[in-house]
Short mmCIF file of C-alpha atoms in Angstrom, two decimals:
data_model
loop_
_atom_site.label_atom_id
_atom_site.label_comp_id
_atom_site.label_asym_id
_atom_site.label_seq_id
_atom_site.Cartn_x
_atom_site.Cartn_y
_atom_site.Cartn_z
CA MET A 1 4.37 7.05 1.32
CA SER A 2 1.77 4.05 -1.09
CA GLU A 3 -1.98 4.70 -1.36
CA SER A 4 -5.06 2.69 -1.42
CA THR A 5 -8.47 2.70 -3.29
CA PRO A 6 -11.98 2.98 -1.66
CA ALA A 7 -13.43 -0.30 -2.45
CA ALA A 8 -13.00 -2.89 -5.29
CA PRO A 9 -13.81 -2.56 -8.81
CA ASN A 10 -15.81 -4.11 -10.82
CA TYR A 11 -13.25 -5.36 -13.35
CA ALA A 12 -14.41 -6.45 -17.41
CA LYS A 13 -12.57 -9.09 -19.70
CA ARG A 14 -10.94 -6.77 -22.20
CA GLY A 15 -11.21 -9.01 -24.90
CA LYS A 16 -7.85 -11.67 -25.20
CA SER A 17 -7.30 -14.43 -23.87
CA ARG A 18 -4.59 -17.41 -23.92
CA THR A 19 -6.77 -20.04 -23.69
CA PRO A 20 -7.14 -22.38 -27.61
CA ILE A 21 -10.00 -22.02 -29.01
CA ILE A 22 -12.07 -23.77 -32.06
CA ILE A 23 -12.01 -22.02 -35.64
CA THR A 24 -14.12 -22.33 -38.40
CA ALA A 25 -12.89 -22.91 -42.27
CA ILE A 26 -14.19 -19.59 -42.41
CA VAL A 27 -12.72 -17.60 -40.24
CA VAL A 28 -9.36 -19.61 -40.66
CA ILE A 29 -9.52 -18.04 -44.31
CA ALA A 30 -10.70 -14.53 -42.95
CA LEU A 31 -7.54 -15.01 -40.97
CA ILE A 32 -4.92 -16.06 -44.04
CA ILE A 33 -6.66 -13.13 -45.81
CA GLY A 34 -5.80 -10.80 -43.28
CA ALA A 35 -3.27 -11.58 -42.54
CA ALA A 36 -1.87 -10.68 -46.16
CA VAL A 37 -3.14 -7.82 -45.94
CA PHE A 38 -1.35 -6.73 -42.93
CA PHE A 39 1.79 -7.41 -44.00
CA LEU A 40 1.31 -6.17 -46.93
CA THR A 41 0.11 -2.65 -44.83
CA LYS A 42 2.52 -2.85 -42.19
CA PRO A 43 3.90 0.59 -41.95
CA LYS A 44 7.96 -0.07 -41.16
CA GLY A 45 8.88 -0.41 -37.29
CA GLY A 46 5.96 -0.38 -36.40
CA GLY A 47 2.89 -3.23 -35.09
CA ASN A 48 -0.66 -3.75 -34.95
CA ALA A 49 -2.14 -1.27 -33.31
CA ALA A 50 -4.22 -4.16 -31.50
CA ASP A 51 -1.04 -6.48 -30.53
CA ASN A 52 1.44 -3.19 -29.49
CA GLU A 53 -0.63 -3.12 -26.32
CA ILE A 54 0.08 -3.71 -22.48
CA THR A 55 -1.67 -3.71 -19.47
CA ILE A 56 0.15 -3.73 -15.99
CA GLY A 57 -2.33 -4.26 -13.04
CA LEU A 58 -0.96 -2.22 -10.19
CA VAL A 59 -2.80 -3.07 -6.81
CA LEU A 60 -3.64 1.70 -5.90
CA GLU A 61 -5.58 4.24 -7.82
CA PRO A 62 -5.15 7.66 -7.72
CA SER A 63 -7.20 10.12 -6.09
CA SER A 64 -6.52 12.40 -9.10
CA LEU A 65 -4.04 13.22 -11.13
CA ASP A 66 -2.58 15.88 -10.12
CA VAL A 67 0.70 15.48 -9.81
CA ARG A 68 1.93 17.64 -8.07
CA GLU A 69 -0.62 18.65 -5.18
CA ASN A 70 -1.86 14.24 -6.00
CA THR A 71 -0.16 12.61 -1.90
CA GLY A 72 0.87 8.86 -2.18
CA VAL A 73 2.86 7.79 -4.98
CA ALA A 74 -0.21 6.17 -7.19
CA THR A 75 -0.88 8.91 -10.01
CA GLY A 76 2.98 9.36 -10.06
CA GLN A 77 4.20 6.55 -10.54
CA ILE A 78 2.33 6.14 -13.79
CA LEU A 79 2.15 9.72 -14.87
CA ILE A 80 5.80 10.85 -14.27
CA ASP A 81 8.25 10.09 -17.14
CA ASN A 82 5.39 8.81 -19.17
CA VAL A 83 3.45 12.19 -19.35
CA TYR A 84 5.10 14.36 -17.02
CA GLN A 85 8.82 15.10 -17.69
CA GLY A 86 11.16 17.59 -15.32
CA LEU A 87 14.20 18.80 -16.81
CA VAL A 88 16.06 15.50 -14.80
CA GLY A 89 15.03 12.51 -14.36
CA ILE A 90 15.38 9.72 -12.57
CA LYS A 91 17.69 6.73 -15.14
CA PRO A 92 16.41 3.43 -15.73
CA GLY A 93 16.94 0.84 -13.35
CA THR A 94 17.88 3.23 -11.03
CA VAL A 95 16.88 4.79 -7.59
CA SER A 96 18.90 7.89 -8.31
CA GLU A 97 21.34 8.57 -10.95
CA ILE A 98 20.34 11.51 -12.18
CA VAL A 99 19.28 12.10 -16.10
CA PRO A 100 18.83 14.75 -18.14
CA VAL A 101 15.58 15.12 -20.05
CA LEU A 102 14.08 18.42 -20.81
CA ALA A 103 17.13 20.42 -20.25
CA THR A 104 20.60 19.27 -23.23
CA GLU A 105 22.47 17.67 -20.54
CA LEU A 106 22.53 17.91 -16.48
CA PRO A 107 23.55 21.24 -15.05
CA GLN A 108 26.70 23.56 -15.35
CA VAL A 109 26.71 23.69 -10.93
CA SER A 110 29.31 27.11 -10.13
CA ALA A 111 32.13 26.50 -7.62
CA ASP A 112 30.29 27.49 -5.09
CA GLY A 113 27.22 25.01 -5.50
CA ARG A 114 24.44 27.70 -5.42
CA GLU A 115 24.45 28.51 -9.19
CA TYR A 116 22.58 26.33 -11.73
CA THR A 117 22.11 27.05 -15.37
CA PHE A 118 20.23 24.67 -17.29
CA THR A 119 19.73 23.96 -21.04
CA LEU A 120 16.14 23.26 -23.15
CA HIS A 121 15.84 21.65 -25.32
CA SER A 122 13.97 22.62 -28.49
CA GLY A 123 11.02 22.14 -30.33
CA VAL A 124 9.33 20.19 -27.40
CA LYS A 125 5.44 20.47 -26.93
CA PHE A 126 3.14 20.07 -24.66
CA HIS A 127 0.16 17.36 -25.36
CA SER A 128 -2.24 20.30 -25.77
CA GLY A 129 0.22 21.01 -28.47
CA ASN A 130 1.89 24.15 -27.59
CA GLU A 131 5.91 24.40 -27.36
CA LEU A 132 8.07 24.04 -23.96
CA THR A 133 9.45 27.53 -23.11
CA ALA A 134 11.69 29.04 -20.94
CA ASP A 135 8.83 31.17 -19.32
CA ASP A 136 6.74 27.40 -18.53
CA VAL A 137 9.61 26.38 -16.52
CA VAL A 138 10.19 29.06 -14.17
CA ASP A 139 7.01 29.32 -13.24
CA SER A 140 6.13 25.63 -12.50
CA LEU A 141 9.33 25.56 -9.92
CA THR A 142 8.71 28.79 -8.67
CA ALA A 143 5.52 27.33 -7.95
CA SER A 144 7.10 24.12 -6.46
CA LEU A 145 9.74 24.41 -4.99
CA THR A 146 8.89 26.04 -2.19
CA ASP A 147 10.24 25.85 1.60
CA SER A 148 6.96 24.08 2.40
CA THR A 149 7.72 21.75 -0.41
CA VAL A 150 10.82 20.97 -0.41
CA GLY A 151 12.59 22.68 2.53
CA PHE A 152 14.68 25.92 0.85
CA THR A 153 12.68 28.33 -1.47
CA PRO A 154 14.84 29.02 -4.72
CA THR A 155 15.24 31.74 -7.10
CA VAL A 156 14.63 31.22 -10.63
CA THR A 157 14.68 33.29 -14.29
CA LYS A 158 14.83 33.20 -17.29
CA VAL A 159 18.10 33.54 -18.53
CA ASP A 160 17.08 33.55 -22.77
CA ALA A 161 14.83 31.17 -24.34
CA GLN A 162 16.25 28.14 -24.14
CA THR A 163 18.04 28.81 -20.67
CA VAL A 164 17.10 28.81 -17.50
CA LYS A 165 18.95 29.54 -13.96
CA VAL A 166 18.31 27.58 -10.73
CA SER A 167 19.95 29.85 -7.51
CA LEU A 168 19.99 28.62 -4.19
CA THR A 169 21.04 31.39 -0.87
CA GLU A 170 22.79 28.32 0.30
CA PRO A 171 23.99 25.00 -1.18
CA ASN A 172 22.00 22.03 -1.21
CA ASN A 173 23.29 18.89 -2.54
CA LEU A 174 19.66 17.26 -2.95
CA LEU A 175 18.19 20.22 -5.51
CA LEU A 176 18.63 17.03 -8.21
CA TRP A 177 16.80 15.15 -6.54
CA PHE A 178 13.66 16.94 -5.75
CA LEU A 179 14.10 17.92 -9.70
CA ALA A 180 13.51 14.48 -10.90
CA ASN A 181 10.87 13.94 -8.85
CA GLN A 182 7.68 14.64 -8.81
CA SER A 183 9.06 18.98 -6.94
CA GLY A 184 10.82 19.60 -10.62
CA LEU A 185 8.01 18.40 -13.01
CA ILE A 186 7.70 21.62 -14.99
CA LEU A 187 4.00 22.37 -15.87
CA GLU A 188 2.49 24.87 -18.98
CA THR A 189 1.72 27.28 -17.34
CA ALA A 190 -1.31 28.76 -19.99
CA ALA A 191 -3.34 24.49 -20.14
CA THR A 192 -6.31 24.64 -19.53
CA ASN A 193 -7.59 21.89 -18.82
CA ASN A 194 -8.51 20.07 -15.23
CA PRO A 195 -5.37 18.40 -13.64
CA GLN A 196 -7.52 16.56 -10.89
CA SER A 197 -8.40 14.54 -13.73
CA THR A 198 -6.80 14.88 -16.54
CA ALA A 199 -2.99 15.27 -17.43
CA ASN A 200 -1.11 17.73 -19.51
CA GLY A 201 3.19 17.45 -19.80
CA THR A 202 5.27 16.75 -22.41
CA GLY A 203 6.47 13.16 -22.31
CA PRO A 204 6.19 10.34 -24.75
CA TYR A 205 2.70 8.66 -23.69
CA THR A 206 -0.73 10.83 -23.45
CA PHE A 207 -3.08 10.55 -21.03
CA GLU A 208 -5.95 8.64 -22.96
CA GLN A 209 -8.71 8.17 -20.27
CA TRP A 210 -9.77 7.33 -16.63
CA LYS A 211 -11.91 5.13 -15.62
CA LYS A 212 -12.46 5.13 -12.65
CA GLY A 213 -12.71 2.16 -10.17
CA ASP A 214 -10.80 0.43 -13.04
CA SER A 215 -8.59 1.41 -15.25
CA LEU A 216 -6.23 4.35 -16.67
CA THR A 217 -4.57 4.06 -19.88
CA LEU A 218 -2.35 6.39 -22.03
CA ALA A 219 -1.50 6.39 -25.38
CA ARG A 220 1.70 6.59 -28.03
CA ASN A 221 2.56 10.76 -28.32
CA ALA A 222 2.53 11.18 -32.00
CA ASP A 223 3.94 13.46 -31.84
CA TYR A 224 6.96 13.78 -29.13
CA TRP A 225 9.95 15.35 -29.15
CA GLY A 226 12.83 12.68 -27.95
CA GLU A 227 12.73 8.48 -28.84
CA PRO A 228 9.25 7.42 -29.92
CA ALA A 229 7.28 5.44 -27.61
CA THR A 230 7.57 2.19 -27.70
CA LEU A 231 3.82 1.05 -27.34
CA ASP A 232 1.12 2.17 -29.08
CA ARG A 233 -1.09 1.68 -25.26
CA ALA A 234 -0.72 1.42 -22.50
CA VAL A 235 -3.58 0.44 -19.52
CA PHE A 236 -3.27 0.84 -15.94
CA ARG A 237 -5.90 -1.53 -14.54
CA PHE A 238 -6.25 -1.78 -10.10
CA PHE A 239 -6.52 -4.80 -8.14
CA PRO A 240 -6.86 -3.63 -4.86
CA GLU A 241 -7.28 -7.73 -3.97
CA GLY A 242 -5.09 -9.74 -4.98
CA ARG A 243 -6.88 -12.87 -5.65
CA ALA A 244 -8.58 -10.75 -8.91
CA ALA A 245 -5.59 -9.64 -9.97
CA VAL A 246 -3.46 -13.50 -9.56
CA ASN A 247 -6.81 -14.11 -12.05
CA ALA A 248 -6.41 -11.87 -14.64
CA LEU A 249 -3.42 -12.89 -15.44
CA LYS A 250 -4.42 -16.77 -15.57
CA ASP A 251 -6.91 -15.36 -18.11
CA GLY A 252 -4.81 -13.30 -20.08
CA ASP A 253 -6.41 -10.03 -19.44
CA LEU A 254 -3.17 -8.42 -17.82
CA ASP A 255 0.74 -8.94 -19.49
CA VAL A 256 2.28 -7.31 -16.21
CA HIS A 257 0.69 -7.46 -12.51
CA THR A 258 3.21 -5.28 -10.01
CA ALA A 259 3.62 -6.27 -6.53
CA LEU A 260 2.21 -9.55 -6.09
CA LEU A 261 0.86 -10.12 -2.65
CA PRO A 262 3.81 -12.90 -1.73
CA PRO A 263 1.47 -16.13 -0.02
CA LEU A 264 -0.13 -15.39 -3.70
CA ARG A 265 3.56 -15.96 -5.16
CA ALA A 266 3.19 -19.80 -5.31
CA GLU A 267 0.71 -20.18 -8.01
CA PHE A 268 2.87 -18.36 -10.46
CA GLU A 269 6.07 -20.54 -9.30
CA ASN A 270 6.09 -23.55 -11.92
CA ASN A 271 3.70 -20.93 -15.35
CA SER A 272 6.05 -21.37 -17.83
CA ASN A 273 3.82 -18.52 -19.42
CA PHE A 274 5.65 -15.59 -16.91
CA SER A 275 8.32 -15.02 -15.02
CA LEU A 276 8.97 -13.44 -11.75
CA VAL A 277 11.27 -10.29 -11.28
CA ARG A 278 11.74 -9.36 -7.68
CA ALA A 279 12.31 -5.51 -8.23
CA GLU A 280 14.88 -4.06 -5.96
CA SER A 281 13.38 -1.13 -3.97
CA SER A 282 13.69 1.71 -1.68
CA ASP A 283 10.23 0.87 -0.19
CA VAL A 284 10.21 0.88 3.44
CA PHE A 285 7.58 -1.26 5.67
CA THR A 286 7.44 0.96 8.62
CA LEU A 287 6.18 0.63 12.28
CA ALA A 288 6.27 4.46 13.14
CA TYR A 289 5.21 5.91 16.29
CA ASN A 290 3.45 8.82 17.98
CA SER A 291 6.47 10.81 19.34
CA GLN A 292 4.46 13.85 20.73
CA GLN A 293 1.98 11.00 21.93
CA ALA A 294 2.19 9.25 25.50
CA PRO A 295 3.57 7.13 26.39
CA LEU A 296 5.75 7.23 23.09
CA ASN A 297 6.78 10.69 23.88
CA ASP A 298 9.53 8.16 25.86
CA PRO A 299 12.89 6.96 24.25
CA LYS A 300 13.04 3.65 26.52
CA VAL A 301 8.72 2.75 25.33
CA ARG A 302 9.61 3.29 21.61
CA GLN A 303 12.94 1.61 21.92
CA ALA A 304 11.31 -1.99 24.09
CA LEU A 305 8.80 -1.68 21.19
CA SER A 306 11.58 -1.82 18.10
CA MET A 307 13.81 -4.67 20.61
CA ALA A 308 10.35 -6.90 20.75
CA ILE A 309 10.05 -7.87 16.93
CA ASP A 310 11.76 -10.44 15.02
CA SER A 311 12.71 -8.67 11.63
CA GLU A 312 14.43 -12.10 10.43
CA ALA A 313 10.70 -13.93 11.47
CA LEU A 314 9.40 -11.06 9.31
CA LEU A 315 11.03 -11.78 6.39
CA GLY A 316 9.35 -15.60 6.42
CA THR A 317 5.73 -13.67 6.07
CA GLN A 318 7.10 -12.30 2.68
CA ASN A 319 7.80 -15.42 0.84
CA GLY A 320 11.27 -14.38 -0.07
CA ASP A 321 10.00 -10.26 -0.66
CA ALA A 322 12.16 -8.72 1.97
CA LYS A 323 15.50 -7.97 2.59
CA VAL A 324 15.81 -6.90 7.01
CA ILE A 325 16.91 -3.36 7.64
CA GLY A 326 17.54 -1.67 10.66
CA SER A 327 18.17 1.84 9.13
CA PRO A 328 16.17 4.80 7.70
CA ILE A 329 18.35 4.64 4.74
CA THR A 330 18.61 1.84 2.30
CA GLU A 331 21.20 -0.15 0.30
CA LEU A 332 20.29 1.59 -2.24
CA GLU A 333 20.59 5.44 -1.10
CA PRO A 334 23.98 7.76 -0.26
CA GLY A 335 23.93 7.55 3.52
CA TYR A 336 22.91 4.06 4.17
CA VAL A 337 25.56 2.00 6.97
CA ASP A 338 24.24 -1.27 8.44
CA LEU A 339 21.98 -0.70 11.94
CA THR A 340 20.54 -4.27 12.90
CA SER A 341 21.88 -4.30 15.35
CA VAL A 342 20.89 -1.35 17.34
CA ASN A 343 17.57 -1.92 19.27
CA ALA A 344 17.73 -5.64 17.91
CA TYR A 345 15.85 -7.88 18.66
CA ASN A 346 15.71 -8.46 22.30
CA PRO A 347 12.62 -8.88 24.07
CA GLU A 348 14.17 -9.49 27.43
CA ARG A 349 15.74 -6.84 26.86
CA ALA A 350 12.16 -5.10 25.72
CA ARG A 351 10.38 -5.62 29.21
CA GLU A 352 12.85 -4.14 31.12
CA LEU A 353 12.02 -1.28 29.50
CA LEU A 354 8.95 -1.22 29.45
CA LEU A 355 9.26 -1.14 34.01
CA GLU A 356 11.69 1.15 33.38
CA ALA A 357 9.50 3.09 31.73
CA GLY A 358 6.44 2.39 34.32
CA HIS A 359 4.44 0.45 31.49
CA PRO A 360 5.02 -3.18 32.27
CA ASN A 361 1.70 -3.69 30.45
CA LEU A 362 0.82 -1.54 27.55
CA SER A 363 -2.57 -1.28 25.45
CA LEU A 364 -1.94 0.43 22.01
CA THR A 365 -3.71 0.74 18.43
CA ILE A 366 -2.25 0.56 15.12
CA THR A 367 -3.39 2.92 13.12
CA ALA A 368 -3.10 0.26 8.54
CA PRO A 369 -4.44 0.81 5.02
CA ASN A 370 -6.13 -1.65 4.80
CA HIS A 371 -4.72 -2.54 0.91
CA TYR A 372 -1.91 -4.70 2.67
CA ASP A 373 -1.76 -8.51 3.75
CA THR A 374 -2.03 -8.39 7.22
CA THR A 375 0.75 -11.89 7.78
CA SER A 376 3.70 -9.03 8.92
CA LEU A 377 1.34 -7.04 10.80
CA ASP A 378 0.20 -10.20 12.71
CA LEU A 379 3.19 -11.34 13.34
CA VAL A 380 3.76 -8.74 14.48
CA THR A 381 1.14 -7.55 17.33
CA SER A 382 1.80 -11.36 18.15
CA GLN A 383 5.58 -10.74 19.26
CA LEU A 384 4.19 -7.47 20.81
CA ALA A 385 2.26 -9.18 22.50
CA GLU A 386 4.77 -11.54 24.62
CA VAL A 387 6.40 -8.33 25.63
CA GLY A 388 3.29 -7.45 28.32
CA VAL A 389 1.95 -4.24 25.10
CA SER A 390 -1.59 -5.93 23.98
CA VAL A 391 -2.49 -4.13 19.79
CA LYS A 392 -5.44 -3.29 18.66
CA VAL A 393 -5.45 -2.74 14.74
CA LYS A 394 -7.25 -0.76 13.39
CA SER A 395 -7.94 -0.77 9.29
CA VAL A 396 -8.45 2.17 7.32
CA GLU A 397 -8.81 3.34 3.93
CA PHE A 398 -5.61 4.80 2.57
CA ALA A 399 -7.95 8.30 2.53
CA THR A 400 -8.36 7.79 6.00
CA TRP A 401 -4.69 7.12 7.08
CA LEU A 402 -3.68 9.82 5.56
CA SER A 403 -6.86 12.32 6.90
CA GLU A 404 -6.28 10.78 10.73
CA VAL A 405 -2.24 9.68 10.35
CA TYR A 406 -0.37 12.25 8.23
CA GLN A 407 -2.11 15.60 8.12
CA ASN A 408 -3.88 15.27 12.37
CA ARG A 409 -1.22 12.77 13.63
CA ASP A 410 -4.16 11.07 15.46
CA PHE A 411 -2.68 8.35 16.36
CA GLN A 412 -0.44 5.51 18.64
CA LEU A 413 1.32 3.18 16.81
CA SER A 414 1.17 3.79 12.07
CA TYR A 415 1.68 0.81 9.98
CA VAL A 416 2.92 1.76 6.80
CA ASP A 417 4.63 1.17 3.15
CA HIS A 418 7.26 3.99 2.74
CA ALA A 419 7.54 3.28 -0.42
CA GLU A 420 9.92 7.69 -1.55
CA ALA A 421 13.04 7.30 -2.05
CA ARG A 422 15.62 9.58 -0.66
CA ASP A 423 13.04 10.83 1.56
CA PHE A 424 15.65 11.02 6.10
CA ALA A 425 13.69 14.44 5.18
CA ASN A 426 11.14 13.37 7.38
CA TYR A 427 13.11 12.09 10.32
CA ALA A 428 14.76 15.63 10.47
CA ASN A 429 11.00 17.70 10.50
CA PRO A 430 9.71 17.76 14.07
CA ASP A 431 6.51 18.67 11.76
CA TYR A 432 6.28 15.02 9.78
CA TYR A 433 3.89 13.10 11.69
CA PHE A 434 6.13 10.62 13.40
CA GLY A 435 6.34 13.82 15.70
CA TYR A 436 10.37 13.48 16.41
CA ASP A 437 12.63 16.41 16.67
CA ASN A 438 15.33 15.62 16.74
CA ALA A 439 18.40 19.03 16.97
CA GLU A 440 21.08 17.21 16.39
CA VAL A 441 19.73 15.08 13.91
CA GLN A 442 18.00 18.42 12.19
CA LYS A 443 21.70 19.65 12.21
CA LEU A 444 23.93 17.01 10.86
CA TYR A 445 21.00 16.51 8.01
CA ALA A 446 20.93 20.14 7.08
CA GLU A 447 24.86 20.30 6.47
CA ALA A 448 25.03 16.48 4.89
CA LEU A 449 22.68 19.07 2.66
CA ALA A 450 25.11 21.90 2.52
CA THR A 451 28.59 20.39 0.46
CA THR A 452 29.03 19.80 -1.91
CA ASP A 453 31.43 16.92 -1.70
CA GLN A 454 29.26 14.15 -1.99
CA ALA A 455 31.56 11.70 0.81
CA ASP A 456 31.45 14.35 3.04
CA SER A 457 27.23 13.85 2.47
CA GLU A 458 27.35 10.47 3.30
CA ALA A 459 29.76 10.25 6.39
CA LEU A 460 27.17 12.87 7.99
CA LEU A 461 23.50 11.27 6.77
CA GLN A 462 25.47 8.13 8.54
CA GLN A 463 26.05 9.82 11.71
CA ALA A 464 22.14 11.56 11.07
CA ALA A 465 21.12 7.96 10.32
CA LYS A 466 22.82 5.72 13.72
CA LEU A 467 21.05 9.08 15.68
CA VAL A 468 18.24 8.34 14.90
CA ALA A 469 18.18 4.15 14.88
CA GLU A 470 19.11 4.88 18.88
CA ASP A 471 15.79 7.17 19.21
CA ALA A 472 13.56 4.51 17.35
CA PRO A 473 11.32 6.53 15.66
CA ALA A 474 9.84 3.41 13.72
CA LYS A 475 11.12 0.69 13.65
CA TRP A 476 11.56 -0.32 9.85
CA LEU A 477 10.31 -3.73 9.82
CA PHE A 478 11.88 -4.36 6.01
CA ASN A 479 12.69 -3.41 3.68
CA TYR A 480 10.10 -4.62 0.33
CA THR A 481 11.21 -6.24 -2.93
CA PRO A 482 8.14 -6.46 -4.26
CA THR A 483 7.47 -10.07 -7.28
CA ASN A 484 6.30 -9.00 -10.50
CA VAL A 485 4.08 -11.06 -12.35
CA VAL A 486 5.54 -11.17 -16.63
CA ALA A 487 4.41 -12.83 -19.25
CA THR A 488 7.04 -13.96 -21.48
CA ASN A 489 5.80 -12.42 -24.20
CA VAL A 490 6.68 -8.83 -21.95
CA ALA A 491 10.62 -7.67 -22.32
CA GLY A 492 12.30 -4.53 -21.52
CA PHE A 493 9.75 -4.68 -18.33
CA PRO A 494 11.71 -2.06 -15.58
CA GLU A 495 13.20 -4.01 -12.51
CA VAL A 496 13.87 -1.75 -9.61
CA ASN A 497 11.28 1.15 -7.87
CA THR A 498 8.10 -0.24 -9.86
CA ASN A 499 5.93 1.25 -6.69
CA SER A 500 7.20 4.03 -7.10
CA ARG A 501 7.25 4.62 -11.10
CA VAL A 502 7.15 3.09 -14.15
CA ASN A 503 8.94 3.83 -16.26
CA LEU A 504 7.29 2.33 -19.89
CA ALA A 505 10.75 3.38 -22.05
CA GLY A 506 11.47 0.74 -23.93
CA ILE A 507 9.05 -1.81 -22.93
CA THR A 508 8.15 -4.37 -26.20
CA VAL A 509 5.11 -6.24 -26.73
CA LYS A 510 5.50 -9.86 -28.79
#
């Protein structure tokens, strides 16, 4: 899920503007002298530290820097890949391609799919200065890979100083996925830092400072074990209010802003200082139904609500930043199948189903985080009204949404962006906030995880996804493909899943 901050920050200018200024003759001379000194003393392959910095605008601010425990995507969006790393990671430019990181190569996997053996890079250091050991890996993964976090509990053992083995009681082809994400991040066992307000990883950038309500700064790790960072510093600034982000971009206080609100895209379409890049993503704006609460525990009611919503019309609210989706799995993920015809827009049938269910007139409440643009939600409420469903929108802070909806399931309908990839497990988990419980879906999903044949796994996922779509525990409103606004002096900014991870590798600023 996405995450929010409680209040808009008071932003300070960063002191860099693209607006021409008038300079005096004295300043001109000083600049010439300074330039001469710079070029005489400039280190090989490096740039001016002040210039080799990027400032990136994000919509969401972390509520905590505890990358293992924090709920929501905002913490990992900044810290995963840049500060914290796992044995494996996600290849930049993809959603789910696994690549080695702290491991020298992808693991050796036993023929039965139950043992994964990893060889560690040597010379890796945490930002504390201490070297990474196999014991750190064992301790981290033992703590994070549990039944409550990933649905199974492997045994992690140290083979020797550079080798670690992960053993499963049953094959699970999602293991590498978990290892490449939050659950697989390696923390230092002996760390003494406060993980809620600081960070200590092995990545190419170190945590420098966090000005709550304003910004979080990462700095180049001069002692990095791998390929050096391309930037001296990266400043992430938080703009929950879209107009403030637009002003900061135009004033030269931001180099990049991710997930520009769709109605604001036109402000940059003819601006030669910026490029607009739609980022492919696994984000799905989801209208979830509480399947454990009447009348939403009746499949007919859920199906009717889904049929009342015109997904094609919703695309018009996103200014091109969205795709129609009828499935709990996006096109970028294994197991995708086109299910847009299931419970498709059919208001007449929606009215019939509500009548059959004994609810020709319903009054429902949608609980939604308050940082989203409301255009699409307004359209959803009007479409539901057309089939006799009166809807009230309850707009709340994200922390409240987490407490009421995600944790306590005290809701009827929920509107939220599910930004995490490969999260089909939510539909096979009756304890998830949807409250959706289908034994056949759970069986198919378990079989999909247990097979070592990728084609078989995808076929099983497709079967399970079709059942889920028919049961309608949620309406997948649209696959969000957010627009990133990137200044023309920036190269290499990622173009995939930037709402979940902003990997700084290879980014340069001219």
